[in-house]
PDB file of C-alpha atoms in Angstrom:
ATOM      1  CA  ASP A   1     -15.355 -13.367  -0.492  1.00  0.00           C
ATOM      2  CA  LEU A   2     -13.825 -14.476  -3.797  1.00  0.00           C
ATOM      3  CA  HIS A   3     -10.833 -12.092  -3.670  1.00  0.00           C
ATOM      4  CA  LYS A   4      -9.936 -13.169  -0.140  1.00  0.00           C
ATOM      5  CA  GLU A   5      -9.974 -16.845  -1.142  1.00  0.00           C
ATOM      6  CA  TYR A   6      -7.924 -16.078  -4.259  1.00  0.00           C
ATOM      7  CA  ARG A   7      -5.299 -14.271  -2.161  1.00  0.00           C
ATOM      8  CA  ARG A   8      -5.243 -17.100   0.402  1.00  0.00           C
ATOM      9  CA  GLN A   9      -4.549 -19.678  -2.309  1.00  0.00           C
ATOM     10  CA  ARG A  10      -1.721 -17.583  -3.749  1.00  0.00           C
ATOM     11  CA  GLN A  11      -0.120 -17.032  -0.338  1.00  0.00           C
ATOM     12  CA  MET A  12       0.194 -20.764   0.186  1.00  0.00           C
ATOM     13  CA  CYS A  13       2.778 -21.067  -2.559  1.00  0.00           C
ATOM     14  CA  ILE A  14       4.362 -17.622  -2.617  1.00  0.00           C
ATOM     15  CA  ARG A  15       7.643 -18.704  -0.994  1.00  0.00           C
ATOM     16  CA  ASP A  16       7.973 -21.386  -3.651  1.00  0.00           C
ATOM     17  CA  ARG A  17       7.458 -18.635  -6.246  1.00  0.00           C
ATOM     18  CA  CYS A  18       4.836 -20.636  -8.110  1.00  0.00           C
ATOM     19  CA  ILE A  19       2.674 -17.607  -8.874  1.00  0.00           C
ATOM     20  CA  PRO A  20       2.983 -15.105 -11.715  1.00  0.00           C
ATOM     21  CA  HIS A  21       4.344 -11.805 -10.423  1.00  0.00           C
ATOM     22  CA  PHE A  22       6.264  -8.693 -11.302  1.00  0.00           C
ATOM     23  CA  GLY A  23       9.558  -7.981  -9.578  1.00  0.00           C
ATOM     24  CA  ILE A  24      12.127  -5.311  -8.934  1.00  0.00           C
ATOM     25  CA  HIS A  25      15.713  -5.421  -7.637  1.00  0.00           C
ATOM     26  CA  LEU A  26      16.775  -2.463  -5.515  1.00  0.00           C
ATOM     27  CA  ASN A  27      20.070  -1.524  -3.924  1.00  0.00           C
ATOM     28  CA  TRP A  28      20.090  -2.116  -0.164  1.00  0.00           C
ATOM     29  CA  GLU A  29      19.459   1.519   0.827  1.00  0.00           C
ATOM     30  CA  HIS A  30      16.442   1.887  -1.475  1.00  0.00           C
ATOM     31  CA  TYR A  31      15.143  -1.536  -0.479  1.00  0.00           C
ATOM     32  CA  LEU A  32      15.128  -0.620   3.225  1.00  0.00           C
ATOM     33  CA  ASN A  33      13.348   2.667   2.442  1.00  0.00           C
ATOM     34  CA  VAL A  34      10.613   0.935   0.402  1.00  0.00           C
ATOM     35  CA  LYS A  35      10.281  -1.834   3.002  1.00  0.00           C
ATOM     36  CA  SER A  36       9.732   0.762   5.747  1.00  0.00           C
ATOM     37  CA  LYS A  37       7.105   2.616   3.705  1.00  0.00           C
ATOM     38  CA  VAL A  38       5.223  -0.598   2.883  1.00  0.00           C
ATOM     39  CA  GLN A  39       5.298  -1.636   6.529  1.00  0.00           C
ATOM     40  CA  GLN A  40       3.796   1.724   7.554  1.00  0.00           C
ATOM     41  CA  SER A  41       1.060   1.662   4.899  1.00  0.00           C
ATOM     42  CA  ARG A  42      -0.597  -1.327   3.215  1.00  0.00           C
ATOM     43  CA  GLY A  43       1.626  -3.991   4.718  1.00  0.00           C
ATOM     44  CA  PHE A  44       3.115  -7.088   3.140  1.00  0.00           C
ATOM     45  CA  LEU A  45       1.398  -9.869   1.245  1.00  0.00           C
ATOM     46  CA  ASP A  46       4.227 -12.045   2.545  1.00  0.00           C
ATOM     47  CA  GLN A  47       6.588 -10.907   5.309  1.00  0.00           C
ATOM     48  CA  PRO A  48      10.206 -10.116   4.363  1.00  0.00           C
ATOM     49  CA  TYR A  49      12.528 -13.103   4.517  1.00  0.00           C
ATOM     50  CA  THR A  50      16.036 -14.080   3.475  1.00  0.00           C
ATOM     51  CA  ARG A  51      16.873 -16.456   0.630  1.00  0.00           C
ATOM     52  CA  PHE A  52      20.214 -18.163   0.014  1.00  0.00           C
ATOM     53  CA  LYS A  53      21.428 -17.409   3.565  1.00  0.00           C
ATOM     54  CA  ASN A  54      25.233 -17.156   3.930  1.00  0.00           C
ATOM     55  CA  GLN A  55      25.794 -17.434   0.181  1.00  0.00           C
ATOM     56  CA  GLU A  56      27.215 -14.749  -2.089  1.00  0.00           C
ATOM     57  CA  THR A  57      23.756 -14.379  -3.648  1.00  0.00           C
ATOM     58  CA  GLU A  58      22.011 -13.868  -0.270  1.00  0.00           C
ATOM     59  CA  GLN A  59      18.979 -11.638  -0.710  1.00  0.00           C
ATOM     60  CA  GLU A  60      16.057 -10.306   1.260  1.00  0.00           C
ATOM     61  CA  THR A  61      12.674 -10.249  -0.419  1.00  0.00           C
ATOM     62  CA  PHE A  62       9.023  -9.517   0.262  1.00  0.00           C
ATOM     63  CA  PHE A  63       5.814  -9.513  -1.725  1.00  0.00           C
ATOM     64  CA  VAL A  64       3.102  -6.882  -1.936  1.00  0.00           C
ATOM     65  CA  GLU A  65      -0.177  -6.746  -3.784  1.00  0.00           C
ATOM     66  CA  ASP A  66      -1.411  -3.712  -5.685  1.00  0.00           C
ATOM     67  CA  THR A  67      -5.027  -2.558  -5.790  1.00  0.00           C
ATOM     68  CA  ASN A  68      -5.674  -4.774  -8.840  1.00  0.00           C
ATOM     69  CA  PHE A  69      -4.365  -7.889  -7.028  1.00  0.00           C
ATOM     70  CA  ASN A  70      -1.121  -7.981  -9.020  1.00  0.00           C
ATOM     71  CA  VAL A  71       1.676  -9.498  -6.953  1.00  0.00           C
ATOM     72  CA  ILE A  72       4.964  -7.615  -6.857  1.00  0.00           C
ATOM     73  CA  GLU A  73       8.205  -9.008  -5.472  1.00  0.00           C
ATOM     74  CA  ILE A  74      10.668  -6.473  -4.104  1.00  0.00           C
ATOM     75  CA  LYS A  75      14.187  -7.652  -3.297  1.00  0.00           C
ATOM     76  CA  SER A  76      17.757  -6.667  -2.668  1.00  0.00           C
ATOM     77  CA  VAL A  77      20.843  -8.836  -2.840  1.00  0.00           C
ATOM     78  CA  LYS A  78      22.921  -8.593   0.341  1.00  0.00           C
ATOM     79  CA  GLY A  79      25.720 -10.954  -0.654  1.00  0.00           C
ATOM     80  CA  ASP A  80      28.933 -10.254  -2.553  1.00  0.00           C
ATOM     81  CA  TYR A  81      27.839 -11.653  -5.918  1.00  0.00           C
ATOM     82  CA  TYR A  82      26.278  -8.412  -7.159  1.00  0.00           C
ATOM     83  CA  LYS A  83      28.535  -5.938  -5.366  1.00  0.00           C
ATOM     84  CA  ASN A  84      30.076  -4.728  -8.628  1.00  0.00           C
ATOM     85  CA  MET A  85      26.722  -4.343 -10.390  1.00  0.00           C
ATOM     86  CA  ARG A  86      25.428  -0.837 -10.793  1.00  0.00           C
ATOM     87  CA  TYR A  87      21.798  -0.001 -10.075  1.00  0.00           C
ATOM     88  CA  LYS A  88      20.283   2.832 -12.063  1.00  0.00           C
ATOM     89  CA  LYS A  89      18.579   5.525 -10.029  1.00  0.00           C
TER      90      LYS A  89
END
């Protein structure tokens, strides 16, 4: 079907971030909570993975797709770079 092919094409380049998408940064606690809920429900468009390993900007990220096929990136920075930043609740 057309939607399945469209999603397959987008998945091929998702780790290179070459697709238009929305995104949100969460603190680590909220990120883990959302990740668990996604895993138990719809699942991931792209499995969680780590970027910038062993750097101060190290982050974990995953992608989901809403019911209108919009791609959403959800991430949290694990490294020290953003430790002093405040996340609004």
